[in-house]
mmCIF file of N, CA, C and O in Angstrom:
data_model
loop_
_atom_site.group_PDB
_atom_site.id
_atom_site.type_symbol
_atom_site.label_atom_id
_atom_site.label_comp_id
_atom_site.label_asym_id
_atom_site.label_seq_id
_atom_site.Cartn_x
_atom_site.Cartn_y
_atom_site.Cartn_z
ATOM 1 N N MET R 1 -17.214 53.033 1.653
ATOM 2 C CA MET R 1 -17.089 52.094 2.720
ATOM 3 C C MET R 1 -16.751 50.781 2.017
ATOM 4 O O MET R 1 -17.246 50.490 0.989
ATOM 5 N N ALA R 2 -15.994 49.944 2.622
ATOM 6 C CA ALA R 2 -15.588 48.539 2.129
ATOM 7 C C ALA R 2 -16.689 47.664 2.198
ATOM 8 O O ALA R 2 -17.595 47.721 3.055
ATOM 9 N N THR R 3 -16.620 46.661 1.314
ATOM 10 C CA THR R 3 -17.695 45.611 1.182
ATOM 11 C C THR R 3 -17.105 44.365 1.350
ATOM 12 O O THR R 3 -16.042 43.989 0.719
ATOM 13 N N ALA R 4 -17.755 43.507 2.275
ATOM 14 C CA ALA R 4 -17.243 42.136 2.420
ATOM 15 C C ALA R 4 -17.842 41.168 1.257
ATOM 16 O O ALA R 4 -19.000 41.243 0.948
ATOM 17 N N LEU R 5 -16.924 40.494 0.553
ATOM 18 C CA LEU R 5 -17.303 39.669 -0.587
ATOM 19 C C LEU R 5 -17.417 38.251 -0.279
ATOM 20 O O LEU R 5 -18.450 37.665 -0.567
ATOM 21 N N PHE R 6 -16.371 37.627 0.341
ATOM 22 C CA PHE R 6 -16.474 36.252 0.624
ATOM 23 C C PHE R 6 -15.398 35.871 1.650
ATOM 24 O O PHE R 6 -14.393 36.571 1.783
ATOM 25 N N LEU R 7 -15.483 34.651 2.231
ATOM 26 C CA LEU R 7 -14.508 34.058 3.043
ATOM 27 C C LEU R 7 -13.538 33.334 2.159
ATOM 28 O O LEU R 7 -13.990 32.575 1.279
ATOM 29 N N ASP R 8 -12.210 33.559 2.432
ATOM 30 C CA ASP R 8 -11.179 32.932 1.623
ATOM 31 C C ASP R 8 -10.292 32.045 2.403
ATOM 32 O O ASP R 8 -9.568 32.706 3.295
ATOM 33 N N ASP R 9 -10.461 30.760 2.459
ATOM 34 C CA ASP R 9 -9.565 29.867 3.243
ATOM 35 C C ASP R 9 -8.202 29.622 2.587
ATOM 36 O O ASP R 9 -7.366 28.961 3.308
ATOM 37 N N SER R 10 -7.973 30.184 1.499
ATOM 38 C CA SER R 10 -6.632 30.029 0.835
ATOM 39 C C SER R 10 -5.695 31.143 1.307
ATOM 40 O O SER R 10 -4.429 31.007 1.084
ATOM 41 N N VAL R 11 -6.154 32.196 1.838
ATOM 42 C CA VAL R 11 -5.316 33.318 2.383
ATOM 43 C C VAL R 11 -5.533 33.277 3.926
ATOM 44 O O VAL R 11 -6.662 33.431 4.467
ATOM 45 N N ASN R 12 -4.405 33.133 4.693
ATOM 46 C CA ASN R 12 -4.583 32.980 6.044
ATOM 47 C C ASN R 12 -3.836 34.112 6.884
ATOM 48 O O ASN R 12 -3.514 33.932 8.003
ATOM 49 N N THR R 13 -3.454 35.103 6.159
ATOM 50 C CA THR R 13 -2.819 36.326 6.813
ATOM 51 C C THR R 13 -3.641 37.539 6.579
ATOM 52 O O THR R 13 -4.048 37.853 5.536
ATOM 53 N N CYS R 14 -3.770 38.283 7.684
ATOM 54 C CA CYS R 14 -4.639 39.559 7.639
ATOM 55 C C CYS R 14 -3.743 40.705 7.083
ATOM 56 O O CYS R 14 -2.661 40.949 7.551
ATOM 57 N N ASP R 15 -4.306 41.336 6.034
ATOM 58 C CA ASP R 15 -3.551 42.423 5.426
ATOM 59 C C ASP R 15 -3.589 43.671 6.324
ATOM 60 O O ASP R 15 -2.871 44.576 6.058
ATOM 61 N N CYS R 16 -4.424 43.704 7.261
ATOM 62 C CA CYS R 16 -4.510 44.856 8.193
ATOM 63 C C CYS R 16 -3.616 44.772 9.313
ATOM 64 O O CYS R 16 -2.686 45.639 9.386
ATOM 65 N N CYS R 17 -3.633 43.777 10.105
ATOM 66 C CA CYS R 17 -2.821 43.566 11.268
ATOM 67 C C CYS R 17 -1.563 42.736 11.095
ATOM 68 O O CYS R 17 -0.733 42.631 11.938
ATOM 69 N N GLY R 18 -1.602 41.844 10.131
ATOM 70 C CA GLY R 18 -0.520 40.962 9.844
ATOM 71 C C GLY R 18 -0.655 39.645 10.592
ATOM 72 O O GLY R 18 0.291 38.819 10.522
ATOM 73 N N ARG R 19 -1.737 39.443 11.326
ATOM 74 C CA ARG R 19 -1.946 38.227 12.097
ATOM 75 C C ARG R 19 -1.886 36.992 11.037
ATOM 76 O O ARG R 19 -2.434 37.137 9.987
ATOM 77 N N THR R 20 -1.274 35.932 11.420
ATOM 78 C CA THR R 20 -1.074 34.837 10.513
ATOM 79 C C THR R 20 -1.827 33.612 11.131
ATOM 80 O O THR R 20 -2.228 33.604 12.257
ATOM 81 N N GLU R 21 -1.860 32.529 10.286
ATOM 82 C CA GLU R 21 -2.425 31.236 10.590
ATOM 83 C C GLU R 21 -3.851 31.351 11.001
ATOM 84 O O GLU R 21 -4.393 30.649 11.817
ATOM 85 N N LEU R 22 -4.615 32.316 10.360
ATOM 86 C CA LEU R 22 -6.023 32.281 10.480
ATOM 87 C C LEU R 22 -6.727 31.209 9.660
ATOM 88 O O LEU R 22 -6.170 30.763 8.710
ATOM 89 N N LYS R 23 -7.893 30.813 10.169
ATOM 90 C CA LYS R 23 -8.625 29.727 9.340
ATOM 91 C C LYS R 23 -9.109 30.257 8.042
ATOM 92 O O LYS R 23 -8.940 29.458 7.098
ATOM 93 N N ALA R 24 -9.413 31.504 7.989
ATOM 94 C CA ALA R 24 -9.887 32.083 6.660
ATOM 95 C C ALA R 24 -9.813 33.623 6.842
ATOM 96 O O ALA R 24 -9.744 34.088 8.001
ATOM 97 N N THR R 25 -9.858 34.301 5.800
ATOM 98 C CA THR R 25 -9.879 35.800 5.841
ATOM 99 C C THR R 25 -11.148 36.206 4.985
ATOM 100 O O THR R 25 -11.659 35.519 4.229
ATOM 101 N N VAL R 26 -11.631 37.462 5.303
ATOM 102 C CA VAL R 26 -12.705 38.055 4.587
ATOM 103 C C VAL R 26 -12.048 38.925 3.367
ATOM 104 O O VAL R 26 -11.240 39.789 3.684
ATOM 105 N N ALA R 27 -12.416 38.464 2.216
ATOM 106 C CA ALA R 27 -12.008 39.363 0.990
ATOM 107 C C ALA R 27 -12.925 40.631 1.036
ATOM 108 O O ALA R 27 -14.065 40.408 1.011
ATOM 109 N N MET R 28 -12.180 41.752 1.031
ATOM 110 C CA MET R 28 -12.876 42.973 1.151
ATOM 111 C C MET R 28 -12.561 43.730 -0.122
ATOM 112 O O MET R 28 -11.430 43.912 -0.546
ATOM 113 N N LEU R 29 -13.594 44.464 -0.638
ATOM 114 C CA LEU R 29 -13.363 45.380 -1.724
ATOM 115 C C LEU R 29 -13.432 46.686 -1.185
ATOM 116 O O LEU R 29 -14.478 47.196 -0.684
ATOM 117 N N LEU R 30 -12.310 47.329 -1.248
ATOM 118 C CA LEU R 30 -12.255 48.783 -0.719
ATOM 119 C C LEU R 30 -12.724 49.756 -1.701
ATOM 120 O O LEU R 30 -12.910 49.440 -2.908
ATOM 121 N N ASP R 31 -13.082 50.981 -1.234
ATOM 122 C CA ASP R 31 -13.618 51.992 -2.022
ATOM 123 C C ASP R 31 -12.662 52.325 -3.201
ATOM 124 O O ASP R 31 -13.103 52.731 -4.283
ATOM 125 N N SER R 32 -11.304 52.161 -2.950
ATOM 126 C CA SER R 32 -10.370 52.488 -4.053
ATOM 127 C C SER R 32 -10.381 51.381 -5.104
ATOM 128 O O SER R 32 -9.695 51.563 -6.120
ATOM 129 N N GLY R 33 -11.069 50.357 -4.891
ATOM 130 C CA GLY R 33 -11.128 49.280 -5.910
ATOM 131 C C GLY R 33 -10.174 48.158 -5.629
ATOM 132 O O GLY R 33 -10.194 47.142 -6.321
ATOM 133 N N SER R 34 -9.341 48.302 -4.598
ATOM 134 C CA SER R 34 -8.425 47.177 -4.239
ATOM 135 C C SER R 34 -9.056 46.078 -3.466
ATOM 136 O O SER R 34 -10.043 46.293 -2.650
ATOM 137 N N LEU R 35 -8.545 44.897 -3.713
ATOM 138 C CA LEU R 35 -9.013 43.684 -2.871
ATOM 139 C C LEU R 35 -8.105 43.372 -1.791
ATOM 140 O O LEU R 35 -6.861 43.223 -2.045
ATOM 141 N N VAL R 36 -8.548 43.252 -0.545
ATOM 142 C CA VAL R 36 -7.687 42.968 0.600
ATOM 143 C C VAL R 36 -8.270 41.832 1.317
ATOM 144 O O VAL R 36 -9.467 41.496 1.146
ATOM 145 N N HIS R 37 -7.469 41.165 2.137
ATOM 146 C CA HIS R 37 -7.970 40.060 2.970
ATOM 147 C C HIS R 37 -7.749 40.350 4.404
ATOM 148 O O HIS R 37 -6.574 40.671 4.852
ATOM 149 N N TYR R 38 -8.826 40.617 5.157
ATOM 150 C CA TYR R 38 -8.734 40.928 6.576
ATOM 151 C C TYR R 38 -9.389 39.736 7.410
ATOM 152 O O TYR R 38 -10.135 39.050 6.975
ATOM 153 N N GLY R 39 -8.731 39.721 8.610
ATOM 154 C CA GLY R 39 -9.355 38.732 9.568
ATOM 155 C C GLY R 39 -10.725 39.271 9.888
ATOM 156 O O GLY R 39 -11.027 40.474 9.615
ATOM 157 N N GLN R 40 -11.540 38.484 10.436
ATOM 158 C CA GLN R 40 -12.879 38.918 10.882
ATOM 159 C C GLN R 40 -13.083 40.117 11.731
ATOM 160 O O GLN R 40 -13.836 40.978 11.493
ATOM 161 N N VAL R 41 -12.136 40.114 12.637
ATOM 162 C CA VAL R 41 -12.171 41.252 13.595
ATOM 163 C C VAL R 41 -11.806 42.591 12.911
ATOM 164 O O VAL R 41 -12.432 43.604 12.960
ATOM 165 N N CYS R 42 -10.694 42.476 12.106
ATOM 166 C CA CYS R 42 -10.218 43.662 11.329
ATOM 167 C C CYS R 42 -11.262 44.030 10.350
ATOM 168 O O CYS R 42 -11.478 45.250 10.021
ATOM 169 N N ALA R 43 -11.974 43.194 9.763
ATOM 170 C CA ALA R 43 -12.990 43.459 8.718
ATOM 171 C C ALA R 43 -14.029 44.261 9.327
ATOM 172 O O ALA R 43 -14.468 45.251 8.801
ATOM 173 N N ALA R 44 -14.476 43.977 10.572
ATOM 174 C CA ALA R 44 -15.437 44.660 11.167
ATOM 175 C C ALA R 44 -14.984 45.998 11.706
ATOM 176 O O ALA R 44 -15.668 47.118 11.461
ATOM 177 N N ARG R 45 -13.852 46.043 12.315
ATOM 178 C CA ARG R 45 -13.291 47.303 12.786
ATOM 179 C C ARG R 45 -13.098 48.395 11.730
ATOM 180 O O ARG R 45 -13.345 49.518 11.879
ATOM 181 N N ASN R 46 -12.530 47.909 10.606
ATOM 182 C CA ASN R 46 -12.185 48.874 9.475
ATOM 183 C C ASN R 46 -13.276 49.336 8.650
ATOM 184 O O ASN R 46 -13.243 50.218 7.789
ATOM 185 N N THR R 47 -14.452 48.737 8.858
ATOM 186 C CA THR R 47 -15.676 49.058 8.069
ATOM 187 C C THR R 47 -16.687 49.762 8.934
ATOM 188 O O THR R 47 -17.731 50.394 8.487
ATOM 189 N N GLY R 48 -16.439 49.739 10.329
ATOM 190 C CA GLY R 48 -17.495 50.349 11.185
ATOM 191 C C GLY R 48 -18.715 49.462 11.325
ATOM 192 O O GLY R 48 -19.731 49.892 11.744
ATOM 193 N N LYS R 49 -18.645 48.191 10.877
ATOM 194 C CA LYS R 49 -19.749 47.332 10.918
ATOM 195 C C LYS R 49 -19.561 46.299 11.966
ATOM 196 O O LYS R 49 -18.410 46.065 12.459
ATOM 197 N N THR R 50 -20.641 45.560 12.377
ATOM 198 C CA THR R 50 -20.482 44.532 13.303
ATOM 199 C C THR R 50 -20.031 43.304 12.619
ATOM 200 O O THR R 50 -20.224 43.219 11.418
ATOM 201 N N ARG R 51 -19.595 42.274 13.430
ATOM 202 C CA ARG R 51 -19.173 41.009 12.671
ATOM 203 C C ARG R 51 -20.437 40.390 12.060
ATOM 204 O O ARG R 51 -20.412 39.791 10.950
ATOM 205 N N LYS R 52 -21.664 40.600 12.682
ATOM 206 C CA LYS R 52 -22.830 40.029 12.167
ATOM 207 C C LYS R 52 -23.237 40.726 10.766
ATOM 208 O O LYS R 52 -23.599 40.054 9.815
ATOM 209 N N GLN R 53 -22.969 42.038 10.626
ATOM 210 C CA GLN R 53 -23.264 42.799 9.419
ATOM 211 C C GLN R 53 -22.279 42.312 8.387
ATOM 212 O O GLN R 53 -22.667 42.160 7.160
ATOM 213 N N VAL R 54 -21.085 42.037 8.720
ATOM 214 C CA VAL R 54 -20.030 41.555 7.785
ATOM 215 C C VAL R 54 -20.439 40.190 7.168
ATOM 216 O O VAL R 54 -20.442 39.888 6.055
ATOM 217 N N THR R 55 -20.860 39.319 8.132
ATOM 218 C CA THR R 55 -21.316 37.956 7.707
ATOM 219 C C THR R 55 -22.584 38.051 6.869
ATOM 220 O O THR R 55 -22.625 37.357 5.843
ATOM 221 N N THR R 56 -23.488 38.927 7.093
ATOM 222 C CA THR R 56 -24.657 39.209 6.384
ATOM 223 C C THR R 56 -24.247 39.617 4.912
ATOM 224 O O THR R 56 -24.806 39.147 3.909
ATOM 225 N N GLU R 57 -23.304 40.518 4.857
ATOM 226 C CA GLU R 57 -22.838 40.987 3.546
ATOM 227 C C GLU R 57 -22.191 39.839 2.691
ATOM 228 O O GLU R 57 -22.532 39.659 1.472
ATOM 229 N N ILE R 58 -21.436 38.909 3.409
ATOM 230 C CA ILE R 58 -20.842 37.824 2.750
ATOM 231 C C ILE R 58 -21.973 36.843 2.211
ATOM 232 O O ILE R 58 -21.872 36.382 1.115
ATOM 233 N N ARG R 59 -22.914 36.526 3.026
ATOM 234 C CA ARG R 59 -24.042 35.727 2.614
ATOM 235 C C ARG R 59 -24.779 36.339 1.420
ATOM 236 O O ARG R 59 -25.198 35.658 0.559
ATOM 237 N N ALA R 60 -25.018 37.613 1.466
ATOM 238 C CA ALA R 60 -25.803 38.240 0.392
ATOM 239 C C ALA R 60 -24.961 38.160 -0.903
ATOM 240 O O ALA R 60 -25.565 37.919 -1.926
ATOM 241 N N GLU R 61 -23.659 38.312 -0.842
ATOM 242 C CA GLU R 61 -22.859 38.221 -2.033
ATOM 243 C C GLU R 61 -22.735 36.882 -2.542
ATOM 244 O O GLU R 61 -22.796 36.550 -3.818
ATOM 245 N N ARG R 62 -22.738 35.812 -1.566
ATOM 246 C CA ARG R 62 -22.801 34.422 -1.976
ATOM 247 C C ARG R 62 -24.085 34.087 -2.809
ATOM 248 O O ARG R 62 -24.087 33.463 -3.741
ATOM 249 N N ASP R 63 -25.163 34.622 -2.247
ATOM 250 C CA ASP R 63 -26.459 34.329 -2.888
ATOM 251 C C ASP R 63 -26.484 35.000 -4.255
ATOM 252 O O ASP R 63 -27.072 34.454 -5.219
ATOM 253 N N ALA R 64 -26.031 36.246 -4.288
ATOM 254 C CA ALA R 64 -26.012 36.954 -5.544
ATOM 255 C C ALA R 64 -25.087 36.240 -6.581
ATOM 256 O O ALA R 64 -25.556 36.063 -7.781
ATOM 257 N N ALA R 65 -23.966 35.828 -6.192
ATOM 258 C CA ALA R 65 -23.068 35.061 -7.102
ATOM 259 C C ALA R 65 -23.811 33.802 -7.575
ATOM 260 O O ALA R 65 -23.703 33.470 -8.784
ATOM 261 N N PHE R 66 -24.474 33.098 -6.754
ATOM 262 C CA PHE R 66 -25.152 31.843 -7.105
ATOM 263 C C PHE R 66 -26.301 32.227 -8.179
ATOM 264 O O PHE R 66 -26.401 31.526 -9.202
ATOM 265 N N GLY R 67 -26.980 33.271 -7.906
ATOM 266 C CA GLY R 67 -27.956 33.669 -8.949
ATOM 267 C C GLY R 67 -27.392 34.078 -10.330
ATOM 268 O O GLY R 67 -27.978 33.764 -11.307
ATOM 269 N N ARG R 68 -26.262 34.795 -10.265
ATOM 270 C CA ARG R 68 -25.566 35.093 -11.537
ATOM 271 C C ARG R 68 -25.110 33.894 -12.262
ATOM 272 O O ARG R 68 -25.251 33.838 -13.469
ATOM 273 N N ALA R 69 -24.567 32.999 -11.502
ATOM 274 C CA ALA R 69 -24.043 31.623 -12.133
ATOM 275 C C ALA R 69 -25.406 30.971 -12.692
ATOM 276 O O ALA R 69 -25.275 30.428 -13.849
ATOM 277 N N GLN R 70 -26.378 30.867 -11.948
ATOM 278 C CA GLN R 70 -27.597 30.188 -12.381
ATOM 279 C C GLN R 70 -28.145 30.851 -13.735
ATOM 280 O O GLN R 70 -28.516 30.120 -14.736
ATOM 281 N N ASN R 71 -28.189 32.204 -13.838
ATOM 282 C CA ASN R 71 -28.561 32.851 -14.924
ATOM 283 C C ASN R 71 -27.649 32.566 -16.164
ATOM 284 O O ASN R 71 -28.140 32.387 -17.316
ATOM 285 N N GLU R 72 -26.384 32.545 -15.950
ATOM 286 C CA GLU R 72 -25.518 32.236 -16.987
ATOM 287 C C GLU R 72 -25.646 30.756 -17.542
ATOM 288 O O GLU R 72 -25.663 30.554 -18.793
ATOM 289 N N LEU R 73 -25.785 29.853 -16.592
ATOM 290 C CA LEU R 73 -26.032 28.484 -17.035
ATOM 291 C C LEU R 73 -27.324 28.314 -17.802
ATOM 292 O O LEU R 73 -27.431 27.612 -18.793
ATOM 293 N N ALA R 74 -28.406 29.067 -17.382
ATOM 294 C CA ALA R 74 -29.689 29.008 -18.113
ATOM 295 C C ALA R 74 -29.440 29.647 -19.516
ATOM 296 O O ALA R 74 -30.058 28.915 -20.555
ATOM 297 N N ALA R 75 -28.714 30.572 -19.668
ATOM 298 C CA ALA R 75 -28.500 31.173 -21.099
ATOM 299 C C ALA R 75 -27.686 30.144 -21.829
ATOM 300 O O ALA R 75 -27.952 30.046 -23.115
ATOM 301 N N ILE R 76 -26.662 29.480 -21.368
ATOM 302 C CA ILE R 76 -25.872 28.545 -21.966
ATOM 303 C C ILE R 76 -26.825 27.438 -22.486
ATOM 304 O O ILE R 76 -26.737 26.959 -23.621
ATOM 305 N N ARG R 77 -27.674 26.969 -21.494
ATOM 306 C CA ARG R 77 -28.603 25.907 -21.971
ATOM 307 C C ARG R 77 -29.605 26.266 -23.011
ATOM 308 O O ARG R 77 -29.868 25.570 -23.981
ATOM 309 N N ARG R 78 -30.040 27.552 -22.950
ATOM 310 C CA ARG R 78 -31.007 28.051 -23.951
ATOM 311 C C ARG R 78 -30.438 28.075 -25.324
ATOM 312 O O ARG R 78 -30.982 27.995 -26.365
ATOM 313 N N ALA R 79 -29.006 28.329 -25.278
ATOM 314 C CA ALA R 79 -28.229 28.338 -26.613
ATOM 315 C C ALA R 79 -28.106 27.028 -27.223
ATOM 316 O O ALA R 79 -27.521 26.897 -28.286
ATOM 317 N N GLY R 80 -28.534 25.983 -26.525
ATOM 318 C CA GLY R 80 -28.397 24.619 -27.065
ATOM 319 C C GLY R 80 -27.159 23.858 -26.625
ATOM 320 O O GLY R 80 -26.961 22.734 -27.128
ATOM 321 N N THR R 81 -26.450 24.345 -25.681
ATOM 322 C CA THR R 81 -25.325 23.679 -25.239
ATOM 323 C C THR R 81 -25.643 22.809 -23.985
ATOM 324 O O THR R 81 -26.305 23.193 -23.129
ATOM 325 N N LYS R 82 -25.199 21.491 -24.126
ATOM 326 C CA LYS R 82 -25.424 20.654 -22.953
ATOM 327 C C LYS R 82 -24.609 21.067 -21.799
ATOM 328 O O LYS R 82 -23.342 21.257 -22.050
ATOM 329 N N LEU R 83 -25.146 21.079 -20.622
ATOM 330 C CA LEU R 83 -24.282 21.456 -19.478
ATOM 331 C C LEU R 83 -23.597 20.218 -18.916
ATOM 332 O O LEU R 83 -24.139 19.325 -18.528
ATOM 333 N N THR R 84 -22.251 20.357 -18.976
ATOM 334 C CA THR R 84 -21.454 19.342 -18.342
ATOM 335 C C THR R 84 -20.925 19.836 -17.149
ATOM 336 O O THR R 84 -20.971 21.026 -16.712
ATOM 337 N N ARG R 85 -20.373 18.895 -16.319
ATOM 338 C CA ARG R 85 -19.817 19.216 -15.017
ATOM 339 C C ARG R 85 -18.639 20.280 -15.237
ATOM 340 O O ARG R 85 -18.508 21.157 -14.369
ATOM 341 N N GLU R 86 -17.922 20.140 -16.280
ATOM 342 C CA GLU R 86 -16.847 21.138 -16.645
ATOM 343 C C GLU R 86 -17.339 22.461 -16.840
ATOM 344 O O GLU R 86 -16.811 23.475 -16.260
ATOM 345 N N ILE R 87 -18.372 22.626 -17.559
ATOM 346 C CA ILE R 87 -18.949 23.972 -17.785
ATOM 347 C C ILE R 87 -19.459 24.590 -16.472
ATOM 348 O O ILE R 87 -19.217 25.694 -16.260
ATOM 349 N N ILE R 88 -20.288 23.694 -15.749
ATOM 350 C CA ILE R 88 -20.737 24.234 -14.481
ATOM 351 C C ILE R 88 -19.577 24.770 -13.552
ATOM 352 O O ILE R 88 -19.752 25.814 -12.902
ATOM 353 N N ARG R 89 -18.585 23.925 -13.455
ATOM 354 C CA ARG R 89 -17.363 24.304 -12.663
ATOM 355 C C ARG R 89 -16.754 25.604 -13.078
ATOM 356 O O ARG R 89 -16.451 26.386 -12.289
ATOM 357 N N HIS R 90 -16.684 25.725 -14.430
ATOM 358 C CA HIS R 90 -16.179 26.943 -15.022
ATOM 359 C C HIS R 90 -16.984 28.212 -14.694
ATOM 360 O O HIS R 90 -16.442 29.200 -14.233
ATOM 361 N N VAL R 91 -18.226 28.090 -14.843
ATOM 362 C CA VAL R 91 -19.181 29.177 -14.446
ATOM 363 C C VAL R 91 -19.180 29.508 -12.994
ATOM 364 O O VAL R 91 -19.048 30.627 -12.586
ATOM 365 N N ALA R 92 -19.122 28.396 -12.167
ATOM 366 C CA ALA R 92 -19.095 28.674 -10.672
ATOM 367 C C ALA R 92 -17.809 29.477 -10.369
ATOM 368 O O ALA R 92 -17.715 30.353 -9.509
ATOM 369 N N ALA R 93 -16.598 29.091 -11.000
ATOM 370 C CA ALA R 93 -15.454 29.777 -10.639
ATOM 371 C C ALA R 93 -15.363 31.176 -11.018
ATOM 372 O O ALA R 93 -14.930 32.097 -10.332
ATOM 373 N N GLN R 94 -16.106 31.515 -12.217
ATOM 374 C CA GLN R 94 -16.207 32.925 -12.691
ATOM 375 C C GLN R 94 -17.028 33.722 -11.715
ATOM 376 O O GLN R 94 -16.667 34.870 -11.534
ATOM 377 N N HIS R 95 -17.941 33.184 -11.065
ATOM 378 C CA HIS R 95 -18.806 33.950 -10.255
ATOM 379 C C HIS R 95 -18.547 33.698 -8.734
ATOM 380 O O HIS R 95 -19.385 34.179 -7.865
ATOM 381 N N ARG R 96 -17.643 32.859 -8.453
ATOM 382 C CA ARG R 96 -17.348 32.399 -7.043
ATOM 383 C C ARG R 96 -18.662 31.783 -6.379
ATOM 384 O O ARG R 96 -18.868 32.116 -5.288
ATOM 385 N N ALA R 97 -19.332 30.972 -7.101
ATOM 386 C CA ALA R 97 -20.535 30.327 -6.638
ATOM 387 C C ALA R 97 -20.102 28.951 -6.140
ATOM 388 O O ALA R 97 -19.134 28.378 -6.505
ATOM 389 N N ASP R 98 -21.045 28.431 -5.427
ATOM 390 C CA ASP R 98 -20.764 27.099 -4.779
ATOM 391 C C ASP R 98 -20.969 25.926 -5.865
ATOM 392 O O ASP R 98 -22.022 25.803 -6.373
ATOM 393 N N VAL R 99 -19.864 25.328 -6.227
ATOM 394 C CA VAL R 99 -19.869 24.272 -7.292
ATOM 395 C C VAL R 99 -20.791 23.257 -6.958
ATOM 396 O O VAL R 99 -21.637 22.862 -7.818
ATOM 397 N N LYS R 100 -20.806 22.761 -5.676
ATOM 398 C CA LYS R 100 -21.614 21.485 -5.410
ATOM 399 C C LYS R 100 -23.164 21.974 -5.576
ATOM 400 O O LYS R 100 -23.916 21.101 -6.059
ATOM 401 N N LEU R 101 -23.489 23.123 -5.115
ATOM 402 C CA LEU R 101 -24.929 23.463 -5.284
ATOM 403 C C LEU R 101 -25.327 23.605 -6.582
ATOM 404 O O LEU R 101 -26.358 23.243 -7.051
ATOM 405 N N LEU R 102 -24.480 24.254 -7.513
ATOM 406 C CA LEU R 102 -24.644 24.353 -8.896
ATOM 407 C C LEU R 102 -24.852 23.034 -9.588
ATOM 408 O O LEU R 102 -25.803 22.844 -10.458
ATOM 409 N N ILE R 103 -23.981 22.112 -9.253
ATOM 410 C CA ILE R 103 -24.062 20.817 -9.963
ATOM 411 C C ILE R 103 -25.357 20.137 -9.507
ATOM 412 O O ILE R 103 -26.047 19.524 -10.367
ATOM 413 N N GLN R 104 -25.745 20.195 -8.256
ATOM 414 C CA GLN R 104 -26.982 19.560 -7.829
ATOM 415 C C GLN R 104 -28.080 20.231 -8.444
ATOM 416 O O GLN R 104 -29.031 19.490 -8.853
ATOM 417 N N SER R 105 -28.135 21.506 -8.679
ATOM 418 C CA SER R 105 -29.347 22.226 -9.285
ATOM 419 C C SER R 105 -29.405 21.911 -10.754
ATOM 420 O O SER R 105 -30.449 21.978 -11.306
ATOM 421 N N TRP R 106 -28.341 21.551 -11.373
ATOM 422 C CA TRP R 106 -28.338 21.349 -12.863
ATOM 423 C C TRP R 106 -28.205 19.905 -13.261
ATOM 424 O O TRP R 106 -28.275 19.652 -14.480
ATOM 425 N N ALA R 107 -27.839 18.993 -12.341
ATOM 426 C CA ALA R 107 -27.614 17.662 -12.773
ATOM 427 C C ALA R 107 -28.833 16.952 -12.985
ATOM 428 O O ALA R 107 -29.894 17.160 -12.690
#
């Protein structure tokens, strides 16, 4: 079963139905390992989940990504490296974590 990972506002076309000009798409990891971008309706239809369940998966992945980024920043800090905004941004990008929240938590 596919897993909803995050909302992506840089992709505005649904890979399922081809609808365009969407505000955002749901990045989905399929069982085959491929990453697709579906509109919210297609994301729910193709996974057999409700939109609420898809949203819950996205939030859970967001929280997990934030936790992974926090752990990596803590390890960097323990190694004696001063955390700069550039390092925080780099770690956030690797984990798709919220940059603003990470900077606030480490600034």
